[in-house]
């Protein structure tokens, strides 16, 4: 059996799994039956498909985009599946990059700067069938033999690398849910369905393709994906099919073997795709609210605290309105409670800490929170740096003398830091921000400062200078008094998340 797998993987070429292909029935659904509106598809996705088709490769839009189009939702991105290998895809586009190791895919890029758009093009893949995977299971010798080949599983049957090319039928069979396994050809407007995805979409069922327990074992992240789609599609009346749902509580411990960086990404998808509150409810309903990933535990645990609840609700609204959201802002909110506890303890010299100045106290607390809570994924340079900046900017808001406010307002990440300050003012009182009311006033002052012209800004700083000093919780001076406020539309909470977009 192992020999057979090695033969499959060594080929590295196009291998269809005969067992799978035979079992499947290809159904081609015409446009007047499926009703997908082609105009809702990004023209650049169509262009990518057509370029590949013109070069002779069988190519479709696939996955979540087809599901969403069929359900009348706006797809958030368009994934493309093709018979071309990554190298063949790359050759056809001016800006295309082969990425990934577990799945080698091609990013085809359109446009530049902040407005660039990436389309993921993946080659049809074959699956090592479950029986073969079981043979390999538990055998260190087999594992090492598979090392370095294009398709490998670990001792629990988890697929480590998955780069065995196949045909469209085998590609459909290795996708997760029936509603995620439909292919749409924008040229003919035909929808190709191998697993009854159309019927399940109509019946509002999220059904795992194949044997659910086996599929969760193969890739435990599918458990989290089941939660995500169940939360996302609940608004349309979708439910997890009983056999798809049933093994989840029993198998949840498999998630502890998933590399932290992948869990981190899945966790972010769960809370950043517009259904965070529903996802948290679903996790609770399935008994997954604790113990599947430390940072997710914290989010679930704090989802009912004012700051996190408000931030999650804002995030869901922003995603629905098509506005960008920033993972750094989200995590800065979730972990602020830890930062502020450590900051206060160090600033006040509470045991076991020696008393140190406020800025160093904050910096040390931030380091400690990164060590304790972010752990393995702290290496994500930009995300971590942005979180630090949001936190470290907080005491700087209290320094309103000389050139400081002018420098701060021009800071690249000012908007994210300011939004965070405002959120602290609105919600901080509930969890130990002793001076939340002052913080709210300080946020108002900074709102005015942003809106003011240069002369007004100078006057505002002068005005602060004239006020008697009142100690604040962070040892900097009081926020009072404020100028009379100008009515501005920019007051709405959460707006700044857009500039916090990363
Ligand atoms: P979303 O709209 O949230 O992006 P999606 O269905 O497009 O949902 P992606 O994570 O973008 O989800 O994945 C694209 C497609 O790839 C899925 O629809 C599914 O067919 C397939 N897929 C992704 N991850 C897995 C997995 N772990 N196991 C099997 N198939 C997967
Ligand atoms: Mg997608």
mmCIF file of C-alpha atoms in Angstrom, residues 77-252:
data_model
loop_
_atom_site.group_PDB
_atom_site.id
_atom_site.type_symbol
_atom_site.label_atom_id
_atom_site.label_comp_id
_atom_site.label_asym_id
_atom_site.label_seq_id
_atom_site.Cartn_x
_atom_site.Cartn_y
_atom_site.Cartn_z
ATOM 1 C CA UNK A 77 -12.764 36.870 -2.909
ATOM 2 C CA UNK A 78 -12.613 34.681 -5.992
ATOM 3 C CA UNK A 79 -10.577 31.501 -5.913
ATOM 4 C CA UNK A 80 -9.719 29.822 -9.178
ATOM 5 C CA UNK A 81 -9.004 26.139 -9.861
ATOM 6 C CA UNK A 82 -7.260 24.908 -12.985
ATOM 7 C CA UNK A 83 -5.661 21.926 -14.677
ATOM 8 C CA UNK A 84 -2.483 24.016 -15.197
ATOM 9 C CA UNK A 85 0.422 23.380 -12.806
ATOM 10 C CA UNK A 86 1.716 26.354 -10.744
ATOM 11 C CA UNK A 87 4.613 26.815 -13.167
ATOM 12 C CA UNK A 88 2.245 26.811 -16.157
ATOM 13 C CA UNK A 89 0.007 29.371 -14.441
ATOM 14 C CA UNK A 90 2.928 31.616 -13.538
ATOM 15 C CA UNK A 91 4.131 31.729 -17.135
ATOM 16 C CA UNK A 92 0.805 33.141 -18.343
ATOM 17 C CA UNK A 93 0.687 36.234 -16.125
ATOM 18 C CA UNK A 94 2.923 39.234 -15.821
ATOM 19 C CA UNK A 95 2.644 39.409 -12.034
ATOM 20 C CA UNK A 96 2.221 35.954 -10.557
ATOM 21 C CA UNK A 97 4.002 34.283 -7.647
ATOM 22 C CA UNK A 98 4.097 30.675 -6.555
ATOM 23 C CA UNK A 99 3.568 30.534 -2.800
ATOM 24 C CA UNK A 100 3.007 27.973 -0.048
ATOM 25 C CA UNK A 101 4.490 24.667 0.889
ATOM 26 C CA UNK A 102 1.585 22.651 2.222
ATOM 27 C CA UNK A 103 -0.421 23.825 -0.773
ATOM 28 C CA UNK A 104 1.567 25.298 -3.630
ATOM 29 C CA UNK A 105 -0.657 27.898 -5.251
ATOM 30 C CA UNK A 106 -0.185 30.912 -7.476
ATOM 31 C CA UNK A 107 -1.062 34.466 -6.542
ATOM 32 C CA UNK A 108 -2.034 36.427 -9.641
ATOM 33 C CA UNK A 109 -1.838 40.145 -8.864
ATOM 34 C CA UNK A 110 -3.746 42.993 -10.465
ATOM 35 C CA UNK A 111 -3.236 46.684 -9.763
ATOM 36 C CA UNK A 112 -0.754 48.242 -7.371
ATOM 37 C CA UNK A 113 -0.358 49.818 -3.951
ATOM 38 C CA UNK A 114 -3.190 49.595 -1.454
ATOM 39 C CA UNK A 115 -5.684 48.815 -4.211
ATOM 40 C CA UNK A 116 -3.953 45.738 -5.544
ATOM 41 C CA UNK A 117 -6.041 42.603 -5.797
ATOM 42 C CA UNK A 118 -4.812 39.041 -5.435
ATOM 43 C CA UNK A 119 -6.470 36.034 -7.064
ATOM 44 C CA UNK A 120 -5.494 32.625 -5.801
ATOM 45 C CA UNK A 121 -5.091 30.039 -8.514
ATOM 46 C CA UNK A 122 -4.738 26.432 -7.408
ATOM 47 C CA UNK A 123 -4.062 23.351 -9.478
ATOM 48 C CA UNK A 124 -6.628 20.516 -9.317
ATOM 49 C CA UNK A 125 -5.430 18.173 -6.599
ATOM 50 C CA UNK A 126 -5.805 14.509 -5.871
ATOM 51 C CA UNK A 127 -6.291 13.041 -2.425
ATOM 52 C CA UNK A 128 -4.402 10.115 -0.984
ATOM 53 C CA UNK A 129 -7.476 8.134 -0.055
ATOM 54 C CA UNK A 130 -8.239 7.507 3.581
ATOM 55 C CA UNK A 131 -7.346 3.809 3.463
ATOM 56 C CA UNK A 132 -3.874 4.674 2.215
ATOM 57 C CA UNK A 133 -3.536 7.337 4.871
ATOM 58 C CA UNK A 134 -4.464 4.828 7.574
ATOM 59 C CA UNK A 135 -1.768 2.449 6.371
ATOM 60 C CA UNK A 136 0.829 5.121 6.871
ATOM 61 C CA UNK A 137 -0.578 6.066 10.277
ATOM 62 C CA UNK A 138 1.606 5.341 13.248
ATOM 63 C CA UNK A 139 4.590 4.176 11.261
ATOM 64 C CA UNK A 140 7.609 6.368 11.824
ATOM 65 C CA UNK A 141 9.424 4.467 9.097
ATOM 66 C CA UNK A 142 6.667 5.177 6.612
ATOM 67 C CA UNK A 143 6.582 8.774 7.711
ATOM 68 C CA UNK A 144 10.252 9.246 7.061
ATOM 69 C CA UNK A 145 9.931 7.557 3.679
ATOM 70 C CA UNK A 146 7.296 10.060 2.752
ATOM 71 C CA UNK A 147 9.385 12.984 3.882
ATOM 72 C CA UNK A 148 10.352 15.206 1.001
ATOM 73 C CA UNK A 149 7.711 13.814 -1.296
ATOM 74 C CA UNK A 150 4.854 15.881 -2.565
ATOM 75 C CA UNK A 151 2.161 14.327 -0.397
ATOM 76 C CA UNK A 152 2.668 13.277 3.214
ATOM 77 C CA UNK A 153 0.610 12.484 6.294
ATOM 78 C CA UNK A 154 1.722 12.386 9.924
ATOM 79 C CA UNK A 155 1.163 9.687 12.523
ATOM 80 C CA UNK A 156 -2.429 10.772 13.182
ATOM 81 C CA UNK A 157 -3.359 10.744 9.506
ATOM 82 C CA UNK A 158 -3.048 14.516 9.188
ATOM 83 C CA UNK A 159 -2.074 15.650 5.713
ATOM 84 C CA UNK A 160 1.191 17.580 5.884
ATOM 85 C CA UNK A 161 1.744 18.368 2.244
ATOM 86 C CA UNK A 162 -0.818 18.158 -0.465
ATOM 87 C CA UNK A 163 0.663 18.791 -3.867
ATOM 88 C CA UNK A 164 -0.398 15.782 -5.870
ATOM 89 C CA UNK A 165 -2.034 17.065 -8.997
ATOM 90 C CA UNK A 166 -5.296 15.493 -10.106
ATOM 91 C CA UNK A 167 -8.374 16.138 -12.210
ATOM 92 C CA UNK A 168 -11.446 18.176 -11.366
ATOM 93 C CA UNK A 169 -13.284 15.158 -9.903
ATOM 94 C CA UNK A 170 -10.508 14.357 -7.449
ATOM 95 C CA UNK A 171 -10.168 18.052 -6.655
ATOM 96 C CA UNK A 172 -13.870 18.225 -5.773
ATOM 97 C CA UNK A 173 -13.586 15.158 -3.530
ATOM 98 C CA UNK A 174 -10.872 16.675 -1.368
ATOM 99 C CA UNK A 175 -12.766 19.861 -0.635
ATOM 100 C CA UNK A 176 -14.495 20.152 2.714
ATOM 101 C CA UNK A 177 -18.255 20.760 2.400
ATOM 102 C CA UNK A 178 -20.580 20.017 -0.514
ATOM 103 C CA UNK A 179 -21.556 23.689 -0.810
ATOM 104 C CA UNK A 180 -17.851 24.585 -1.056
ATOM 105 C CA UNK A 181 -17.140 22.110 -3.847
ATOM 106 C CA UNK A 182 -18.904 23.627 -6.840
ATOM 107 C CA UNK A 183 -17.144 24.943 -9.946
ATOM 108 C CA UNK A 184 -18.396 27.768 -12.115
ATOM 109 C CA UNK A 185 -17.246 28.443 -15.641
ATOM 110 C CA UNK A 186 -17.848 32.142 -16.418
ATOM 111 C CA UNK A 187 -17.481 31.500 -20.169
ATOM 112 C CA UNK A 188 -20.303 28.958 -20.492
ATOM 113 C CA UNK A 189 -22.006 29.997 -17.223
ATOM 114 C CA UNK A 190 -22.246 26.303 -16.362
ATOM 115 C CA UNK A 191 -21.965 25.237 -12.740
ATOM 116 C CA UNK A 192 -20.282 21.855 -12.183
ATOM 117 C CA UNK A 193 -21.402 19.910 -9.128
ATOM 118 C CA UNK A 194 -20.056 16.506 -8.031
ATOM 119 C CA UNK A 195 -21.372 16.223 -4.490
ATOM 120 C CA UNK A 196 -24.899 17.547 -4.515
ATOM 121 C CA UNK A 197 -23.843 21.023 -3.413
ATOM 122 C CA UNK A 198 -26.747 22.600 -5.316
ATOM 123 C CA UNK A 199 -29.295 20.409 -3.552
ATOM 124 C CA UNK A 200 -27.679 21.018 -0.150
ATOM 125 C CA UNK A 201 -27.638 24.765 -0.753
ATOM 126 C CA UNK A 202 -31.345 24.589 -1.498
ATOM 127 C CA UNK A 203 -31.980 22.477 1.608
ATOM 128 C CA UNK A 204 -29.766 24.794 3.697
ATOM 129 C CA UNK A 205 -27.419 22.013 4.763
ATOM 130 C CA UNK A 206 -23.694 22.180 5.494
ATOM 131 C CA UNK A 207 -22.555 18.638 4.759
ATOM 132 C CA UNK A 208 -19.026 17.267 4.879
ATOM 133 C CA UNK A 209 -17.962 15.423 1.739
ATOM 134 C CA UNK A 210 -17.110 11.788 2.518
ATOM 135 C CA UNK A 211 -16.881 10.317 5.998
ATOM 136 C CA UNK A 212 -16.901 13.312 8.394
ATOM 137 C CA UNK A 213 -14.743 11.847 11.190
ATOM 138 C CA UNK A 214 -12.123 10.781 8.671
ATOM 139 C CA UNK A 215 -12.132 14.197 7.033
ATOM 140 C CA UNK A 216 -11.716 15.950 10.415
ATOM 141 C CA UNK A 217 -8.822 13.619 11.229
ATOM 142 C CA UNK A 218 -7.181 14.339 7.887
ATOM 143 C CA UNK A 219 -7.330 18.062 8.643
ATOM 144 C CA UNK A 220 -8.654 19.067 12.080
ATOM 145 C CA UNK A 221 -8.946 22.693 10.973
ATOM 146 C CA UNK A 222 -12.132 21.560 9.211
ATOM 147 C CA UNK A 223 -13.700 21.568 12.690
ATOM 148 C CA UNK A 224 -13.123 25.317 12.926
ATOM 149 C CA UNK A 225 -14.274 25.744 9.334
ATOM 150 C CA UNK A 226 -17.513 23.934 10.195
ATOM 151 C CA UNK A 227 -18.027 26.486 12.983
ATOM 152 C CA UNK A 228 -17.231 29.388 10.679
ATOM 153 C CA UNK A 229 -19.607 28.380 7.875
ATOM 154 C CA UNK A 230 -22.294 27.407 10.317
ATOM 155 C CA UNK A 231 -22.104 30.900 11.892
ATOM 156 C CA UNK A 232 -21.841 32.679 8.536
ATOM 157 C CA UNK A 233 -24.715 30.818 6.893
ATOM 158 C CA UNK A 234 -26.993 30.643 9.951
ATOM 159 C CA UNK A 235 -28.595 33.909 8.832
ATOM 160 C CA UNK A 236 -29.792 32.081 5.714
ATOM 161 C CA UNK A 237 -31.134 29.168 7.754
ATOM 162 C CA UNK A 238 -28.226 26.761 7.176
ATOM 163 C CA UNK A 239 -27.514 24.010 9.684
ATOM 164 C CA UNK A 240 -24.707 21.488 10.026
ATOM 165 C CA UNK A 241 -25.968 18.140 8.819
ATOM 166 C CA UNK A 242 -26.236 15.757 11.840
ATOM 167 C CA UNK A 243 -23.446 13.391 10.672
ATOM 168 C CA UNK A 244 -21.158 16.374 10.019
ATOM 169 C CA UNK A 245 -21.915 17.804 13.447
ATOM 170 C CA UNK A 246 -21.815 14.611 15.473
ATOM 171 C CA UNK A 247 -18.044 13.856 15.603
ATOM 172 C CA UNK A 248 -16.984 17.444 16.402
ATOM 173 C CA UNK A 249 -17.077 17.369 20.233
ATOM 174 C CA UNK A 250 -15.275 13.989 20.302
ATOM 175 C CA UNK A 251 -12.532 15.070 17.917
ATOM 176 C CA UNK A 252 -11.844 18.578 19.166
#
